[in-house]
Amino acid sequence: MNVTVRLFASLAETIGTKRVTVTLGGPSTVRGLVAHLVGLHPGLKPLLRGAAYAVNGEMAGTNATLRNGDEVSLLPPVSGGRHA
Amino acid sequence: MKRITRGRITAESLVKRVTSAKAGAVVSFIGTVRGSSDGRRVLRLEYEAHERMADRALRGIEEEAKRRYVVTDAAIVHRVGRVAAGEASVGVAVSAPHRVEAFKACRFCIDRIKAVAPIWKKEVYPDGEKWIRGGTARGRARRGRTGTA
């Protein structure tokens, strides 16, 4: 099955694109997809610490099951306002 | 009016949106790009958002402000793309029957935006650039949203 992955900020710069289609061999979860991506792009790993995920625009846990055609967003921690 | 915008943000347009005869106070907040960070000169910030989710997050903050405080109306707008030092990157306006609640609700809105909206910023210096990492997304999870790694 195919899922579209959207990446933002440092994640997108690390792999050089904001959007990528990933083909997965069988049923998968957000966690499985992330592991697959980290396998392809090890540089993502440290950047995903504290990240959140969304499936089709809704926040999702790492156990969420993926379906063919889903759009999965990898959301790095938000900037916050340290002293803004 | 769109909450996520590439255009200029002005307090005037936000204030206009929330001003009403039901209110006796309007408080606005404009966040601007500071030209320095940790001693480095900052030329501009570049904001990136998951625009659909960010719009929904900002709308949710407006609604939460109306539930928590005695507020007539609230409006939030955030820029994406390049924002030069000195320009406005975020704006909040709140109207309320009385000023105390308007100040509190405005403060609540800007604090929440910083904490939860899926908007990221990159600082651009004369000799480089850096994405600013927040803390972890744990705060979001604690408030009932799952999805932290």
Coordinates of N, CA and C in Angstrom, one line a residue:
Chain A
M1 N 0.8 -1.2 0.0 CA 0.0 0.0 0.0 C 0.9 1.3 0.0
N2 N 0.3 2.3 -0.5 CA 1.0 3.6 -0.5 C 0.5 4.6 0.5
V3 N 1.4 5.3 1.1 CA 0.9 6.4 2.0 C 1.8 7.6 1.6
T4 N 1.2 8.8 1.7 CA 1.9 10.0 1.5 C 2.4 10.6 2.8
V5 N 3.7 10.9 2.8 CA 4.2 11.4 4.1 C 4.6 12.9 3.9
R6 N 4.1 13.7 4.8 CA 4.4 15.2 4.7 C 5.4 15.5 5.9
L7 N 6.4 16.2 5.5 CA 7.5 16.5 6.5 C 7.6 18.0 6.6
F8 N 7.9 18.5 7.8 CA 8.0 19.9 8.0 C 9.4 20.3 8.6
A9 N 9.7 21.6 8.4 CA 10.8 22.2 9.1 C 12.1 21.4 8.9
S10 N 12.8 21.1 10.0 CA 14.1 20.4 9.9 C 14.0 19.0 9.2
L11 N 12.8 18.4 9.4 CA 12.6 17.0 8.9 C 12.6 17.1 7.3
A12 N 12.0 18.1 6.8 CA 11.9 18.2 5.3 C 13.3 18.5 4.8
E13 N 14.0 19.4 5.5 CA 15.4 19.8 5.0 C 16.3 18.6 5.0
T14 N 16.1 17.7 6.0 CA 17.0 16.6 6.2 C 16.9 15.6 5.0
I15 N 15.6 15.3 4.6 CA 15.5 14.4 3.5 C 15.3 15.1 2.1
G16 N 15.3 16.4 2.1 CA 15.3 17.2 0.9 C 14.0 17.3 0.2
T17 N 12.9 16.9 0.9 CA 11.5 17.1 0.3 C 10.5 17.2 1.4
K18 N 9.4 17.9 1.0 CA 8.3 18.1 2.0 C 7.3 17.0 1.9
R19 N 7.4 16.2 0.8 CA 6.3 15.3 0.6 C 6.9 14.1 -0.1
V20 N 6.6 12.9 0.4 CA 7.1 11.7 -0.3 C 6.1 10.6 -0.2
T21 N 6.0 9.8 -1.3 CA 5.1 8.6 -1.2 C 5.9 7.4 -0.9
V22 N 5.4 6.7 0.1 CA 6.1 5.5 0.6 C 5.3 4.3 0.3
T23 N 5.9 3.3 -0.2 CA 5.2 2.0 -0.4 C 5.6 1.0 0.7
L24 N 4.6 0.5 1.4 CA 4.8 -0.4 2.5 C 4.3 -1.8 2.0
G25 N 5.0 -2.8 2.4 CA 4.8 -4.2 2.0 C 3.4 -4.7 2.5
G26 N 3.0 -4.3 3.6 CA 1.7 -4.8 4.1 C 1.1 -3.9 5.1
P27 N 0.2 -4.4 6.0 CA -0.4 -3.5 7.0 C 0.6 -2.8 7.8
S28 N 0.4 -1.6 8.2 CA 1.4 -0.9 9.0 C 0.8 0.1 9.9
T29 N 1.6 0.6 10.8 CA 1.2 1.6 11.7 C 2.1 2.8 11.5
V30 N 1.7 3.9 12.2 CA 2.6 5.1 12.2 C 4.0 4.7 12.6
R31 N 4.1 3.9 13.7 CA 5.4 3.5 14.2 C 6.2 2.8 13.1
G32 N 5.5 1.9 12.4 CA 6.2 1.1 11.3 C 6.6 2.0 10.2
L33 N 5.8 2.9 9.8 CA 6.2 3.9 8.8 C 7.4 4.7 9.2
V34 N 7.4 5.2 10.4 CA 8.5 6.0 10.9 C 9.8 5.2 10.9
A35 N 9.7 3.9 11.4 CA 10.9 3.1 11.4 C 11.4 2.9 10.0
H36 N 10.5 2.7 9.0 CA 10.9 2.6 7.6 C 11.6 3.8 7.1
L37 N 11.1 5.0 7.4 CA 11.7 6.2 7.0 C 13.0 6.4 7.6
V38 N 13.1 6.1 8.9 CA 14.4 6.3 9.6 C 15.5 5.3 9.0
G39 N 15.0 4.2 8.6 CA 15.9 3.2 7.9 C 16.5 3.8 6.7
L40 N 15.6 4.5 5.9 CA 16.1 5.2 4.7 C 16.9 6.4 4.9
H41 N 16.5 7.2 6.0 CA 17.1 8.5 6.3 C 17.5 8.5 7.8
P42 N 18.6 7.9 8.1 CA 19.0 7.9 9.6 C 19.0 9.3 10.2
G43 N 19.3 10.3 9.4 CA 19.4 11.7 10.0 C 18.1 12.1 10.6
L44 N 17.0 11.5 10.3 CA 15.7 11.9 10.9 C 15.6 11.5 12.3
K45 N 16.3 10.5 12.7 CA 16.1 9.9 14.1 C 16.2 10.9 15.2
P46 N 17.3 11.7 15.3 CA 17.4 12.6 16.4 C 16.3 13.7 16.3
L47 N 15.9 14.0 15.1 CA 15.0 15.1 14.9 C 13.5 14.7 15.3
L48 N 13.3 13.4 15.3 CA 11.9 13.0 15.6 C 11.7 12.9 17.1
R49 N 12.7 13.1 17.9 CA 12.5 13.1 19.4 C 11.5 14.2 19.7
G50 N 10.4 13.8 20.4 CA 9.4 14.7 20.8 C 8.4 15.1 19.6
A51 N 8.6 14.4 18.5 CA 7.7 14.7 17.4 C 6.2 14.2 17.7
A52 N 5.3 14.8 17.0 CA 3.9 14.3 17.0 C 3.5 13.9 15.6
Y53 N 2.5 13.1 15.5 CA 2.1 12.6 14.2 C 0.6 12.9 13.9
A54 N 0.3 13.0 12.6 CA -1.1 13.2 12.3 C -1.4 12.3 11.1
V55 N -2.6 11.7 11.1 CA -3.0 10.9 9.9 C -4.2 11.7 9.3
N56 N -4.1 12.0 8.1 CA -5.2 12.8 7.4 C -5.6 14.0 8.2
G57 N -4.6 14.7 8.7 CA -4.9 16.0 9.4 C -5.4 15.9 10.8
E58 N -5.5 14.6 11.4 CA -5.9 14.4 12.8 C -4.7 13.9 13.5
M59 N -4.5 14.4 14.7 CA -3.4 13.9 15.6 C -3.6 12.4 15.8
A60 N -2.5 11.6 15.7 CA -2.6 10.2 15.8 C -1.5 9.6 16.7
G61 N -1.8 8.5 17.4 CA -0.7 7.9 18.1 C 0.1 7.0 17.2
T62 N 1.3 6.6 17.8 CA 2.2 5.8 16.9 C 1.6 4.4 16.6
N63 N 0.6 4.0 17.4 CA -0.1 2.7 17.1 C -1.1 2.7 16.1
A64 N -1.5 3.9 15.6 CA -2.6 4.1 14.6 C -2.3 3.3 13.4
T65 N -3.3 2.6 12.9 CA -3.2 1.7 11.7 C -3.3 2.6 10.5
L66 N -2.5 2.3 9.5 CA -2.5 3.1 8.3 C -3.3 2.3 7.2
R67 N -3.9 3.1 6.3 CA -4.7 2.5 5.2 C -4.1 3.1 3.9
N68 N -4.3 2.4 2.8 CA -3.8 2.8 1.5 C -4.3 4.2 1.3
G69 N -3.4 5.1 0.8 CA -3.9 6.4 0.5 C -3.8 7.4 1.6
D70 N -3.5 7.0 2.9 CA -3.5 7.9 4.0 C -2.4 8.9 3.8
E71 N -2.6 10.1 4.4 CA -1.6 11.1 4.4 C -1.1 11.2 5.9
V72 N 0.2 11.0 6.1 CA 0.8 11.0 7.4 C 1.7 12.2 7.5
S73 N 1.5 13.0 8.5 CA 2.3 14.2 8.8 C 3.2 14.0 9.9
L74 N 4.5 14.3 9.7 CA 5.5 14.2 10.8 C 5.7 15.6 11.3
L75 N 5.3 15.8 12.6 CA 5.3 17.2 13.1 C 6.4 17.3 14.2
P76 N 7.5 18.0 13.9 CA 8.5 18.3 14.9 C 7.9 19.1 16.1
P77 N 8.6 19.0 17.2 CA 8.1 19.9 18.3 C 8.0 21.3 17.9
V78 N 6.9 22.0 18.4 CA 6.7 23.3 17.9 C 7.7 24.3 18.6
S79 N 7.9 25.4 17.9 CA 9.0 26.3 18.3 C 8.8 26.8 19.7
G80 N 7.6 27.0 20.2 CA 7.4 27.6 21.5 C 7.9 29.0 21.6
G81 N 8.0 29.5 22.8 CA 8.5 30.9 22.9 C 9.4 31.0 24.1
R82 N 10.6 30.6 23.9 CA 11.5 30.6 25.0 C 11.5 31.9 25.8
H83 N 11.7 33.0 25.0 CA 11.7 34.3 25.7 C 11.0 35.3 24.8
A84 N 10.0 34.8 24.1 CA 9.3 35.8 23.2 C 8.2 36.5 24.0
Chain B
M1 N -11.6 36.1 7.2 CA -10.1 36.3 7.2 C -9.4 35.0 7.5
K2 N -8.4 34.7 6.8 CA -7.6 33.5 7.1 C -6.8 33.7 8.3
R3 N -6.7 32.6 9.1 CA -5.8 32.7 10.3 C -4.4 32.5 10.0
I4 N -4.1 31.7 8.9 CA -2.7 31.6 8.5 C -2.5 32.4 7.2
T5 N -1.6 33.3 7.2 CA -1.5 34.2 6.1 C -0.1 34.5 5.7
R6 N 0.1 34.8 4.4 CA 1.4 35.3 3.9 C 1.4 36.8 3.9
G7 N 0.3 37.4 4.2 CA 0.2 38.9 4.1 C 0.6 39.6 5.4
R8 N 0.7 40.9 5.3 CA 1.0 41.6 6.5 C -0.1 41.6 7.6
I9 N 0.3 41.5 8.8 CA -0.6 41.5 9.9 C -0.6 42.9 10.6
T10 N -1.8 43.4 10.8 CA -1.9 44.7 11.5 C -2.9 44.6 12.6
A11 N -2.6 45.3 13.7 CA -3.5 45.3 14.9 C -4.8 45.9 14.5
E12 N -4.8 46.8 13.6 CA -6.0 47.5 13.2 C -7.0 46.6 12.6
S13 N -6.6 45.7 11.7 CA -7.5 44.8 11.1 C -8.1 43.8 12.1
L14 N -7.2 43.3 13.0 CA -7.7 42.4 14.0 C -8.7 43.0 15.0
V15 N -8.3 44.2 15.4 CA -9.2 44.9 16.3 C -10.6 45.1 15.7
K16 N -10.6 45.5 14.4 CA -11.8 45.7 13.7 C -12.7 44.4 13.7
R17 N -12.0 43.3 13.6 CA -12.8 42.0 13.6 C -13.5 41.7 14.9
V18 N -13.0 42.1 16.0 CA -13.6 41.7 17.3 C -14.4 42.9 18.0
T19 N -14.2 44.1 17.4 CA -14.9 45.2 18.1 C -16.4 45.1 17.9
S20 N -17.1 45.3 19.0 CA -18.6 45.2 18.9 C -19.2 46.0 20.1
A21 N -20.5 46.4 19.9 CA -21.2 47.2 20.9 C -21.4 46.3 22.2
K22 N -21.2 45.0 22.1 CA -21.4 44.2 23.3 C -20.2 44.3 24.2
A23 N -19.1 44.8 23.6 CA -17.8 44.8 24.4 C -17.5 46.2 24.9
G24 N -16.8 46.2 26.0 CA -16.3 47.5 26.6 C -14.8 47.6 26.5
A25 N -14.2 46.6 26.0 CA -12.7 46.6 26.0 C -12.2 45.7 24.9
V26 N -11.1 46.2 24.2 CA -10.5 45.4 23.2 C -9.0 45.4 23.6
V27 N -8.4 44.2 23.7 CA -7.0 44.1 23.9 C -6.3 43.4 22.7
S28 N -5.3 43.9 22.2 CA -4.6 43.3 21.1 C -3.1 43.0 21.4
F29 N -2.6 42.0 20.8 CA -1.2 41.7 21.0 C -0.6 41.4 19.6
I30 N 0.6 42.0 19.4 CA 1.3 41.7 18.1 C 2.7 41.2 18.5
G31 N 3.0 40.0 18.0 CA 4.3 39.5 18.2 C 5.2 39.9 17.0
T32 N 6.4 40.4 17.2 CA 7.2 40.9 16.1 C 8.5 40.1 16.1
V33 N 9.2 40.1 15.0 CA 10.4 39.4 14.9 C 11.6 40.2 15.5
R34 N 12.2 39.6 16.5 CA 13.3 40.3 17.1 C 14.6 40.1 16.3
G35 N 15.3 41.2 16.2 CA 16.5 41.2 15.3 C 17.7 40.6 15.9
S36 N 17.6 39.9 17.0 CA 18.7 39.3 17.6 C 18.3 38.1 18.4
S37 N 19.1 37.1 18.5 CA 18.8 35.9 19.3 C 20.1 35.3 19.8
D38 N 20.2 35.2 21.1 CA 21.4 34.7 21.8 C 22.6 35.4 21.3
G39 N 22.5 36.7 21.1 CA 23.7 37.5 20.7 C 24.0 37.5 19.2
R40 N 23.2 36.7 18.4 CA 23.4 36.7 17.0 C 22.4 37.6 16.3
R41 N 22.8 38.3 15.3 CA 21.9 39.1 14.5 C 20.9 38.2 13.7
V42 N 19.7 38.5 13.8 CA 18.7 37.8 13.0 C 18.1 38.7 11.9
L43 N 18.3 38.2 10.7 CA 17.8 39.0 9.5 C 16.3 38.8 9.3
R44 N 15.8 37.6 9.5 CA 14.4 37.3 9.3 C 14.1 35.9 9.9
L45 N 12.8 35.7 10.1 CA 12.4 34.3 10.4 C 11.6 33.8 9.2
E46 N 11.7 32.4 9.1 CA 10.9 31.8 8.1 C 10.0 30.8 8.8
Y47 N 8.7 31.1 8.7 CA 7.7 30.2 9.4 C 7.1 29.2 8.4
E48 N 6.9 28.0 8.9 CA 6.3 27.0 8.1 C 5.2 26.4 9.0
A49 N 4.1 26.0 8.4 CA 3.0 25.5 9.1 C 2.4 24.3 8.4
H50 N 1.8 23.4 9.2 CA 0.8 22.5 8.6 C -0.5 23.3 8.5
E51 N -0.8 23.9 7.4 CA -1.7 25.1 7.4 C -3.1 24.7 7.8
R52 N -3.6 23.5 7.4 CA -4.9 23.1 7.7 C -5.0 22.9 9.3
M53 N -4.0 22.1 9.8 CA -4.0 21.9 11.2 C -3.8 23.1 12.0
A54 N -3.0 24.0 11.5 CA -2.7 25.2 12.3 C -3.9 26.1 12.3
D55 N -4.6 26.2 11.2 CA -5.8 27.0 11.2 C -6.8 26.5 12.2
R56 N -6.9 25.1 12.2 CA -7.9 24.5 13.2 C -7.4 24.7 14.6
A57 N -6.1 24.7 14.9 CA -5.6 24.9 16.2 C -5.8 26.3 16.7
L58 N -5.6 27.3 15.8 CA -5.9 28.7 16.2 C -7.4 28.9 16.4
R59 N -8.2 28.3 15.6 CA -9.7 28.4 15.8 C -10.0 27.8 17.2
G60 N -9.4 26.7 17.5 CA -9.7 26.0 18.8 C -9.3 26.9 19.9
I61 N -8.2 27.6 19.8 CA -7.7 28.5 20.9 C -8.7 29.7 21.0
E62 N -9.2 30.2 19.9 CA -10.2 31.3 20.0 C -11.4 30.8 20.8
E63 N -11.8 29.6 20.4 CA -13.0 29.0 21.1 C -12.8 28.7 22.6
E64 N -11.6 28.2 22.9 CA -11.2 27.9 24.3 C -11.2 29.2 25.1
A65 N -10.7 30.3 24.5 CA -10.6 31.6 25.2 C -12.0 32.0 25.5
K66 N -13.0 31.8 24.6 CA -14.3 32.2 24.8 C -15.0 31.4 25.9
R67 N -14.6 30.1 26.0 CA -15.2 29.3 27.1 C -14.6 29.6 28.4
R68 N -13.3 29.9 28.5 CA -12.6 30.1 29.8 C -12.9 31.5 30.4
Y69 N -13.0 32.5 29.5 CA -13.1 33.9 30.0 C -14.4 34.5 29.5
V70 N -14.8 35.6 30.1 CA -16.0 36.3 29.7 C -15.6 37.2 28.6
V71 N -15.7 36.7 27.4 CA -15.1 37.3 26.2 C -16.2 37.5 25.2
T72 N -16.2 38.5 24.4 CA -17.2 38.7 23.4 C -16.7 38.0 22.1
D73 N -15.4 38.3 21.7 CA -14.9 37.7 20.5 C -13.4 37.6 20.6
A74 N -12.8 36.7 19.8 CA -11.4 36.6 19.8 C -11.0 36.3 18.3
A75 N -9.8 36.8 17.9 CA -9.3 36.6 16.6 C -7.8 36.5 16.6
I76 N -7.3 35.4 15.9 CA -5.9 35.1 15.9 C -5.5 35.0 14.4
V77 N -4.3 35.6 14.1 CA -3.7 35.4 12.8 C -2.2 35.2 12.9
H78 N -1.7 34.3 12.1 CA -0.2 34.0 12.2 C 0.3 34.0 10.8
R79 N 1.5 34.6 10.6 CA 2.1 34.6 9.3 C 2.9 33.3 9.0
V80 N 3.0 33.0 7.8 CA 4.0 31.9 7.4 C 4.8 32.5 6.2
G81 N 5.9 31.9 6.0 CA 6.9 32.4 5.0 C 7.9 33.3 5.6
R82 N 8.5 34.2 4.8 CA 9.6 35.0 5.3 C 9.0 36.2 6.0
V83 N 9.5 36.5 7.3 CA 9.1 37.7 8.0 C 10.4 38.4 8.5
A84 N 10.6 39.6 8.0 CA 11.8 40.3 8.3 C 11.8 40.8 9.8
A85 N 13.0 41.0 10.3 CA 13.1 41.6 11.7 C 12.3 42.9 11.8
G86 N 11.5 43.0 12.8 CA 10.7 44.2 13.0 C 9.3 44.0 12.6
E87 N 9.0 43.0 11.7 CA 7.7 42.8 11.2 C 6.9 41.9 12.1
A88 N 5.5 42.0 12.0 CA 4.6 41.2 12.8 C 4.5 39.8 12.3
S89 N 4.7 38.9 13.2 CA 4.5 37.5 12.8 C 3.2 36.8 13.3
V90 N 2.7 37.4 14.4 CA 1.5 36.8 15.0 C 0.6 38.0 15.6
G91 N -0.7 37.8 15.6 CA -1.5 38.8 16.2 C -2.7 38.2 16.8
V92 N -3.1 38.8 17.9 CA -4.3 38.4 18.7 C -5.1 39.6 19.1
A93 N -6.4 39.5 18.9 CA -7.3 40.6 19.5 C -8.4 39.9 20.2
V94 N -8.8 40.5 21.3 CA -9.9 39.9 22.1 C -10.7 41.1 22.6
S95 N -12.0 40.9 22.4 CA -13.0 41.9 23.0 C -13.7 41.3 24.1
A96 N -14.1 42.1 25.1 CA -14.8 41.6 26.3 C -15.6 42.7 26.9
P97 N -16.6 42.4 27.7 CA -17.4 43.4 28.3 C -16.5 44.3 29.2
H98 N -15.5 43.6 29.9 CA -14.6 44.4 30.8 C -13.1 44.0 30.5
R99 N -12.3 45.0 30.9 CA -10.9 44.9 30.4 C -10.1 43.8 31.1
V100 N -10.4 43.4 32.3 CA -9.6 42.4 33.0 C -9.6 41.1 32.2
E101 N -10.9 40.7 31.9 CA -11.0 39.4 31.1 C -10.4 39.5 29.7
A102 N -10.4 40.7 29.1 CA -9.8 40.9 27.8 C -8.3 40.7 27.9
F103 N -7.7 41.3 28.9 CA -6.2 41.1 29.0 C -5.9 39.6 29.3
K104 N -6.6 39.0 30.2 CA -6.4 37.6 30.5 C -6.5 36.7 29.3
A105 N -7.6 36.9 28.6 CA -7.9 36.0 27.5 C -6.8 36.2 26.3
C106 N -6.4 37.5 26.2 CA -5.4 37.8 25.1 C -4.1 37.1 25.5
R107 N -3.7 37.1 26.8 CA -2.5 36.5 27.2 C -2.6 35.0 27.1
F108 N -3.8 34.4 27.4 CA -4.0 33.0 27.2 C -3.8 32.6 25.8
C109 N -4.4 33.4 24.9 CA -4.3 33.0 23.4 C -2.8 33.0 23.0
I110 N -2.1 34.0 23.3 CA -0.7 34.0 22.7 C 0.1 32.9 23.4
D111 N -0.1 32.6 24.6 CA 0.7 31.5 25.3 C 0.3 30.2 24.6
R112 N -0.9 30.0 24.3 CA -1.4 28.7 23.8 C -0.8 28.5 22.3
I113 N -0.8 29.6 21.6 CA -0.4 29.5 20.2 C 1.1 29.0 20.2
K114 N 1.9 29.6 21.1 CA 3.3 29.2 21.2 C 3.4 27.7 21.5
A115 N 2.5 27.2 22.3 CA 2.6 25.9 22.8 C 2.0 24.8 21.9
V116 N 1.0 25.1 21.2 CA 0.3 24.0 20.5 C 0.2 24.1 19.0
A117 N 0.3 25.3 18.4 CA 0.0 25.4 17.0 C 1.2 24.7 16.2
P118 N 0.8 23.9 15.2 CA 1.9 23.3 14.4 C 2.5 24.3 13.4
I119 N 3.3 25.2 14.0 CA 4.0 26.2 13.2 C 5.4 26.2 13.7
W120 N 6.3 26.2 12.7 CA 7.8 26.1 13.0 C 8.5 27.3 12.5
K121 N 9.6 27.7 13.2 CA 10.3 28.9 12.7 C 11.8 28.6 12.5
K122 N 12.3 29.2 11.5 CA 13.8 29.1 11.3 C 14.4 30.5 11.4
E123 N 15.4 30.6 12.2 CA 16.1 31.9 12.3 C 17.2 32.0 11.2
V124 N 17.2 33.1 10.5 CA 18.1 33.3 9.4 C 19.1 34.4 9.9
Y125 N 20.4 34.1 9.9 CA 21.4 35.0 10.4 C 22.2 35.4 9.1
P126 N 23.1 36.5 9.3 CA 23.9 36.9 8.1 C 24.8 35.7 7.6
D127 N 25.1 34.8 8.5 CA 26.0 33.7 8.1 C 25.5 32.3 8.3
G128 N 24.2 32.2 8.3 CA 23.6 30.8 8.5 C 22.2 30.9 8.8
E129 N 21.7 29.7 9.2 CA 20.3 29.6 9.6 C 20.1 28.4 10.5
K130 N 19.0 28.4 11.3 CA 18.7 27.3 12.2 C 17.2 27.2 12.5
W131 N 16.7 26.0 12.4 CA 15.4 25.7 12.8 C 15.3 25.7 14.3
I132 N 14.4 26.4 14.9 CA 14.2 26.4 16.3 C 13.4 25.3 16.8
R133 N 14.0 24.5 17.6 CA 13.3 23.3 18.2 C 12.6 23.7 19.5
G134 N 11.3 23.3 19.6 CA 10.6 23.5 20.8 C 11.1 22.5 21.8
G135 N 10.3 22.4 22.9 CA 10.5 21.3 23.9 C 9.9 20.1 23.2
T136 N 9.6 19.1 23.9 CA 9.0 18.0 23.3 C 7.5 18.3 23.1
A137 N 6.8 17.5 22.4 CA 5.4 17.7 22.2 C 4.6 17.1 23.4
R138 N 5.3 16.8 24.5 CA 4.6 16.1 25.6 C 3.4 17.0 26.1
G139 N 3.6 18.3 26.1 CA 2.5 19.1 26.6 C 1.2 18.8 25.9
R140 N 1.3 18.6 24.6 CA 0.1 18.3 23.8 C -0.5 17.0 24.2
A141 N 0.4 16.0 24.5 CA -0.1 14.7 24.8 C -0.8 14.7 26.2
R142 N -0.2 15.5 27.1 CA -0.8 15.6 28.4 C -2.2 16.2 28.4
R143 N -2.5 17.0 27.4 CA -3.8 17.6 27.3 C -4.8 16.7 26.5
G144 N -4.4 15.5 26.3 CA -5.4 14.6 25.7 C -5.1 14.3 24.3
R145 N -4.0 14.8 23.7 CA -3.7 14.5 22.3 C -2.6 13.5 22.3
T146 N -2.7 12.4 21.7 CA -1.7 11.4 21.7 C -0.8 11.7 20.5
G147 N 0.2 10.9 20.4 CA 1.0 11.0 19.2 C 2.5 11.4 19.5
T148 N 2.9 11.4 20.7 CA 4.3 11.7 20.9 C 5.1 10.4 20.7
A149 N 6.3 10.6 20.3 CA 7.2 9.5 20.0 C 8.0 9.2 21.3

